[in-house]
mmCIF file of C-alpha atoms in Angstrom:
data_model
loop_
_atom_site.group_PDB
_atom_site.id
_atom_site.type_symbol
_atom_site.label_atom_id
_atom_site.label_comp_id
_atom_site.label_asym_id
_atom_site.label_seq_id
_atom_site.Cartn_x
_atom_site.Cartn_y
_atom_site.Cartn_z
ATOM 1 C CA UNK A 161 -22.400 20.715 -8.265
ATOM 2 C CA UNK A 162 -21.709 17.741 -10.445
ATOM 3 C CA UNK A 163 -18.019 17.645 -9.178
ATOM 4 C CA UNK A 164 -17.617 14.148 -8.613
ATOM 5 C CA UNK A 165 -18.269 10.771 -10.774
ATOM 6 C CA UNK A 166 -19.471 8.064 -8.558
ATOM 7 C CA UNK A 167 -19.523 4.282 -9.575
ATOM 8 C CA UNK A 168 -22.146 2.757 -7.330
ATOM 9 C CA UNK A 169 -22.358 -1.539 -6.307
ATOM 10 C CA UNK A 170 -18.566 -2.200 -7.526
ATOM 11 C CA UNK A 171 -18.427 -5.703 -8.194
ATOM 12 C CA UNK A 172 -22.238 -6.492 -7.721
ATOM 13 C CA UNK A 173 -21.432 -5.755 -3.994
ATOM 14 C CA UNK A 174 -24.123 -3.039 -2.992
ATOM 15 C CA UNK A 175 -23.501 -0.095 -1.396
ATOM 16 C CA UNK A 176 -19.551 -0.032 -2.092
ATOM 17 C CA UNK A 177 -18.969 3.121 -4.440
ATOM 18 C CA UNK A 178 -15.819 4.478 -5.841
ATOM 19 C CA UNK A 179 -15.853 8.267 -6.061
ATOM 20 C CA UNK A 180 -13.701 10.160 -8.805
ATOM 21 C CA UNK A 181 -13.540 13.889 -8.229
ATOM 22 C CA UNK A 182 -13.316 16.393 -10.746
ATOM 23 C CA UNK A 183 -9.743 17.910 -11.129
ATOM 24 C CA UNK A 184 -9.135 21.349 -11.926
ATOM 25 C CA UNK A 185 -5.159 21.913 -12.774
ATOM 26 C CA UNK A 186 -2.854 23.951 -14.966
ATOM 27 C CA UNK A 187 0.803 24.241 -14.684
ATOM 28 C CA UNK A 188 0.501 25.844 -11.302
ATOM 29 C CA UNK A 189 -1.195 22.897 -9.996
ATOM 30 C CA UNK A 190 -4.625 21.661 -9.422
ATOM 31 C CA UNK A 191 -7.618 22.150 -7.148
ATOM 32 C CA UNK A 192 -10.244 19.699 -6.226
ATOM 33 C CA UNK A 193 -13.103 19.285 -3.633
ATOM 34 C CA UNK A 194 -12.403 16.378 -1.711
ATOM 35 C CA UNK A 195 -15.861 16.542 -0.435
ATOM 36 C CA UNK A 196 -19.308 18.068 -0.623
ATOM 37 C CA UNK A 197 -22.157 17.280 0.538
ATOM 38 C CA UNK A 198 -24.315 18.083 -1.959
ATOM 39 C CA UNK A 199 -22.790 16.314 -4.785
ATOM 40 C CA UNK A 200 -23.060 13.090 -2.601
ATOM 41 C CA UNK A 201 -26.820 13.481 -2.096
ATOM 42 C CA UNK A 202 -27.144 14.388 -5.646
ATOM 43 C CA UNK A 203 -25.463 10.936 -6.187
ATOM 44 C CA UNK A 204 -28.063 9.590 -4.308
ATOM 45 C CA UNK A 205 -25.505 9.063 -0.995
ATOM 46 C CA UNK A 206 -26.776 10.546 2.141
ATOM 47 C CA UNK A 207 -24.137 10.545 4.995
ATOM 48 C CA UNK A 208 -23.534 12.497 7.664
ATOM 49 C CA UNK A 209 -19.459 12.402 8.755
ATOM 50 C CA UNK A 210 -18.435 13.057 12.128
ATOM 51 C CA UNK A 211 -14.765 12.413 12.447
ATOM 52 C CA UNK A 212 -11.736 12.489 9.738
ATOM 53 C CA UNK A 213 -8.726 10.092 10.540
ATOM 54 C CA UNK A 214 -5.222 10.376 8.951
ATOM 55 C CA UNK A 215 -2.494 7.522 9.267
ATOM 56 C CA UNK A 216 1.033 7.340 7.422
ATOM 57 C CA UNK A 217 2.826 3.817 6.888
ATOM 58 C CA UNK A 218 5.410 2.452 5.408
ATOM 59 C CA UNK A 219 5.867 0.082 2.181
ATOM 60 C CA UNK A 220 4.653 -3.445 3.326
ATOM 61 C CA UNK A 221 2.790 -2.448 5.783
ATOM 62 C CA UNK A 222 -0.683 -3.987 5.837
ATOM 63 C CA UNK A 223 -3.151 -2.885 8.294
ATOM 64 C CA UNK A 224 -6.517 -5.182 8.746
ATOM 65 C CA UNK A 225 -8.627 -6.406 8.193
ATOM 66 C CA UNK A 226 -10.911 -4.365 10.706
ATOM 67 C CA UNK A 227 -14.285 -3.725 11.622
ATOM 68 C CA UNK A 228 -16.272 -1.987 14.561
ATOM 69 C CA UNK A 229 -18.346 -4.804 16.673
ATOM 70 C CA UNK A 230 -20.940 -2.672 18.107
ATOM 71 C CA UNK A 231 -20.951 0.807 16.404
ATOM 72 C CA UNK A 232 -20.053 0.140 12.873
ATOM 73 C CA UNK A 233 -18.752 2.726 10.772
ATOM 74 C CA UNK A 234 -19.137 4.074 7.239
ATOM 75 C CA UNK A 235 -16.109 5.153 5.956
ATOM 76 C CA UNK A 236 -14.708 7.358 2.797
ATOM 77 C CA UNK A 237 -11.016 6.949 2.299
ATOM 78 C CA UNK A 238 -8.257 8.386 0.338
ATOM 79 C CA UNK A 239 -4.576 8.239 0.039
ATOM 80 C CA UNK A 240 -2.920 11.846 -0.171
ATOM 81 C CA UNK A 241 0.525 10.628 -0.867
ATOM 82 C CA UNK A 242 1.934 7.287 -2.170
ATOM 83 C CA UNK A 243 0.014 4.333 -2.989
ATOM 84 C CA UNK A 244 -2.244 2.111 -1.180
ATOM 85 C CA UNK A 245 -4.153 -1.072 -2.226
ATOM 86 C CA UNK A 246 -7.344 -0.795 -0.423
ATOM 87 C CA UNK A 247 -9.990 -3.882 0.348
ATOM 88 C CA UNK A 248 -13.279 -3.984 1.775
ATOM 89 C CA UNK A 249 -15.048 -7.149 2.918
ATOM 90 C CA UNK A 250 -18.627 -7.699 2.608
ATOM 91 C CA UNK A 251 -19.767 -9.130 6.382
ATOM 92 C CA UNK A 252 -23.569 -7.990 6.190
ATOM 93 C CA UNK A 253 -25.811 -10.769 7.827
ATOM 94 C CA UNK A 254 -28.260 -12.067 4.672
ATOM 95 C CA UNK A 255 -26.058 -9.756 2.231
ATOM 96 C CA UNK A 256 -26.132 -12.129 -0.773
ATOM 97 C CA UNK A 257 -22.315 -11.042 -1.134
ATOM 98 C CA UNK A 258 -21.669 -11.947 2.468
ATOM 99 C CA UNK A 259 -17.859 -12.775 2.394
ATOM 100 C CA UNK A 260 -17.130 -11.212 -0.984
ATOM 101 C CA UNK A 261 -14.318 -9.008 -1.263
ATOM 102 C CA UNK A 262 -13.138 -6.141 -3.242
ATOM 103 C CA UNK A 263 -9.989 -4.224 -3.772
ATOM 104 C CA UNK A 264 -8.930 -1.139 -5.345
ATOM 105 C CA UNK A 265 -5.546 1.142 -5.756
ATOM 106 C CA UNK A 266 -5.666 4.332 -4.171
ATOM 107 C CA UNK A 267 -3.030 7.269 -4.689
ATOM 108 C CA UNK A 268 -2.327 10.343 -4.910
ATOM 109 C CA UNK A 269 -2.270 10.401 -8.557
ATOM 110 C CA UNK A 270 -5.348 8.807 -8.975
ATOM 111 C CA UNK A 271 -7.299 10.801 -6.524
ATOM 112 C CA UNK A 272 -9.990 8.319 -5.940
ATOM 113 C CA UNK A 273 -11.852 7.492 -3.124
ATOM 114 C CA UNK A 274 -13.597 4.710 -1.817
ATOM 115 C CA UNK A 275 -17.082 4.514 0.097
ATOM 116 C CA UNK A 276 -17.299 1.544 2.449
ATOM 117 C CA UNK A 277 -20.748 1.253 4.313
ATOM 118 C CA UNK A 278 -21.325 0.093 7.265
ATOM 119 C CA UNK A 279 -20.934 -3.877 7.899
ATOM 120 C CA UNK A 280 -17.776 -4.126 6.098
ATOM 121 C CA UNK A 281 -14.479 -5.478 7.165
ATOM 122 C CA UNK A 282 -11.854 -2.943 5.994
ATOM 123 C CA UNK A 283 -7.961 -2.984 5.127
ATOM 124 C CA UNK A 284 -4.956 -1.763 3.047
ATOM 125 C CA UNK A 285 -1.395 -2.572 1.834
ATOM 126 C CA UNK A 286 1.118 0.432 1.268
ATOM 127 C CA UNK A 287 2.764 -0.108 -2.068
ATOM 128 C CA UNK A 288 5.029 2.793 -2.174
ATOM 129 C CA UNK A 289 7.811 3.806 0.148
ATOM 130 C CA UNK A 290 5.536 5.623 2.091
ATOM 131 C CA UNK A 291 1.648 6.382 2.242
ATOM 132 C CA UNK A 292 -0.368 9.005 3.977
ATOM 133 C CA UNK A 293 -3.968 7.603 4.024
ATOM 134 C CA UNK A 294 -7.050 9.713 5.242
ATOM 135 C CA UNK A 295 -10.819 8.583 5.992
ATOM 136 C CA UNK A 296 -13.931 10.499 6.781
ATOM 137 C CA UNK A 297 -16.311 8.404 9.287
ATOM 138 C CA UNK A 298 -19.859 8.934 9.828
ATOM 139 C CA UNK A 299 -19.765 7.599 13.817
ATOM 140 C CA UNK A 300 -17.068 8.261 16.639
ATOM 141 C CA UNK A 301 -14.244 6.154 17.852
ATOM 142 C CA UNK A 302 -15.219 3.790 20.556
ATOM 143 C CA UNK A 303 -12.263 2.279 22.387
ATOM 144 C CA UNK A 304 -12.766 -1.585 22.765
ATOM 145 C CA UNK A 305 -15.056 -1.788 20.120
ATOM 146 C CA UNK A 306 -12.485 -2.913 17.036
ATOM 147 C CA UNK A 307 -12.601 -6.445 15.497
ATOM 148 C CA UNK A 308 -10.889 -8.084 13.060
ATOM 149 C CA UNK A 309 -10.513 -11.255 10.859
ATOM 150 C CA UNK A 310 -7.458 -13.028 9.125
ATOM 151 C CA UNK A 311 -5.895 -10.830 5.990
ATOM 152 C CA UNK A 312 -4.946 -13.843 4.091
ATOM 153 C CA UNK A 313 -7.910 -15.953 5.008
ATOM 154 C CA UNK A 314 -8.207 -18.315 1.829
ATOM 155 C CA UNK A 315 -11.767 -18.830 2.255
ATOM 156 C CA UNK A 316 -12.034 -14.706 1.397
ATOM 157 C CA UNK A 317 -9.175 -15.252 -0.736
ATOM 158 C CA UNK A 318 -8.063 -11.391 -1.399
ATOM 159 C CA UNK A 319 -5.284 -11.104 -3.909
ATOM 160 C CA UNK A 320 -3.179 -8.430 -2.046
ATOM 161 C CA UNK A 321 -0.711 -7.409 -5.196
ATOM 162 C CA UNK A 322 2.967 -8.146 -5.203
ATOM 163 C CA UNK A 323 2.585 -10.379 -2.123
ATOM 164 C CA UNK A 324 4.017 -13.946 -2.372
ATOM 165 C CA UNK A 325 4.029 -16.418 0.427
ATOM 166 C CA UNK A 326 2.112 -19.525 1.358
ATOM 167 C CA UNK A 327 -1.070 -19.625 4.162
ATOM 168 C CA UNK A 328 -0.192 -21.891 6.733
ATOM 169 C CA UNK A 329 -3.209 -21.547 8.760
ATOM 170 C CA UNK A 330 -2.982 -18.433 10.589
ATOM 171 C CA UNK A 331 -2.668 -14.695 10.255
ATOM 172 C CA UNK A 332 0.875 -14.597 10.741
ATOM 173 C CA UNK A 333 2.852 -12.517 8.205
ATOM 174 C CA UNK A 334 5.879 -15.054 8.524
ATOM 175 C CA UNK A 335 7.092 -16.114 5.274
ATOM 176 C CA UNK A 336 4.987 -13.303 3.125
ATOM 177 C CA UNK A 337 7.106 -10.223 1.081
ATOM 178 C CA UNK A 338 6.219 -7.582 -0.958
ATOM 179 C CA UNK A 339 8.897 -6.969 -3.617
ATOM 180 C CA UNK A 340 11.237 -8.917 -1.682
ATOM 181 C CA UNK A 341 10.618 -7.480 1.478
ATOM 182 C CA UNK A 342 8.781 -8.979 4.699
ATOM 183 C CA UNK A 343 5.175 -8.048 5.173
ATOM 184 C CA UNK A 344 4.967 -5.711 8.148
ATOM 185 C CA UNK A 345 1.603 -6.311 10.355
ATOM 186 C CA UNK A 346 0.840 -5.733 14.164
ATOM 187 C CA UNK A 347 0.649 -8.239 16.517
ATOM 188 C CA UNK A 348 -2.613 -7.475 16.859
ATOM 189 C CA UNK A 349 -3.278 -8.043 13.094
ATOM 190 C CA UNK A 350 -1.137 -11.456 12.764
ATOM 191 C CA UNK A 351 -3.813 -13.254 15.304
ATOM 192 C CA UNK A 352 -7.248 -12.427 13.934
ATOM 193 C CA UNK A 353 -9.105 -15.608 12.772
ATOM 194 C CA UNK A 354 -10.715 -16.182 9.673
ATOM 195 C CA UNK A 355 -14.283 -15.753 9.024
ATOM 196 C CA UNK A 356 -15.792 -18.596 9.654
ATOM 197 C CA UNK A 357 -14.063 -18.887 13.013
ATOM 198 C CA UNK A 358 -14.978 -15.163 13.735
ATOM 199 C CA UNK A 359 -18.808 -15.317 12.984
#
């Protein structure tokens, strides 16, 4: 027990948590528990995860901002290789922090995990040459349930690290660069609308 350190309600956004596991290391390497239900419940977090996902992306890839329309998911995310800047945006109706965002660097070095409750949009930007990203979900994947909104919406104002470019009224990545190289977004992610036109 007691193998995690939990920072709750980060940036004043209820439900968002940063979790740091205890690392047991020596000259041979390290060991850590990546998930322990007893520790989570001891910290006051009661979630049943049903699906694990993993993705690999190259530097400059930005995925998001995504949410589920009818089957919302709580996610516990982490980077197991490389570094990403991970972002959650509060979309909960009636929330005092509706539209507020929080971002955190997740890396294989810091081994931090980010708990994102249901009702948030989520996205991440790859800062390293490659990154492998994995996340636990408390509901299964449902086809055709993904929604999204513009990653660069000035109404939200996410400060993506090291990204330069000028908002031109859409989610297009045209003209945006990370360390001098163009950002890499899917065609779908360049067509989402801003928060005011999405809800």
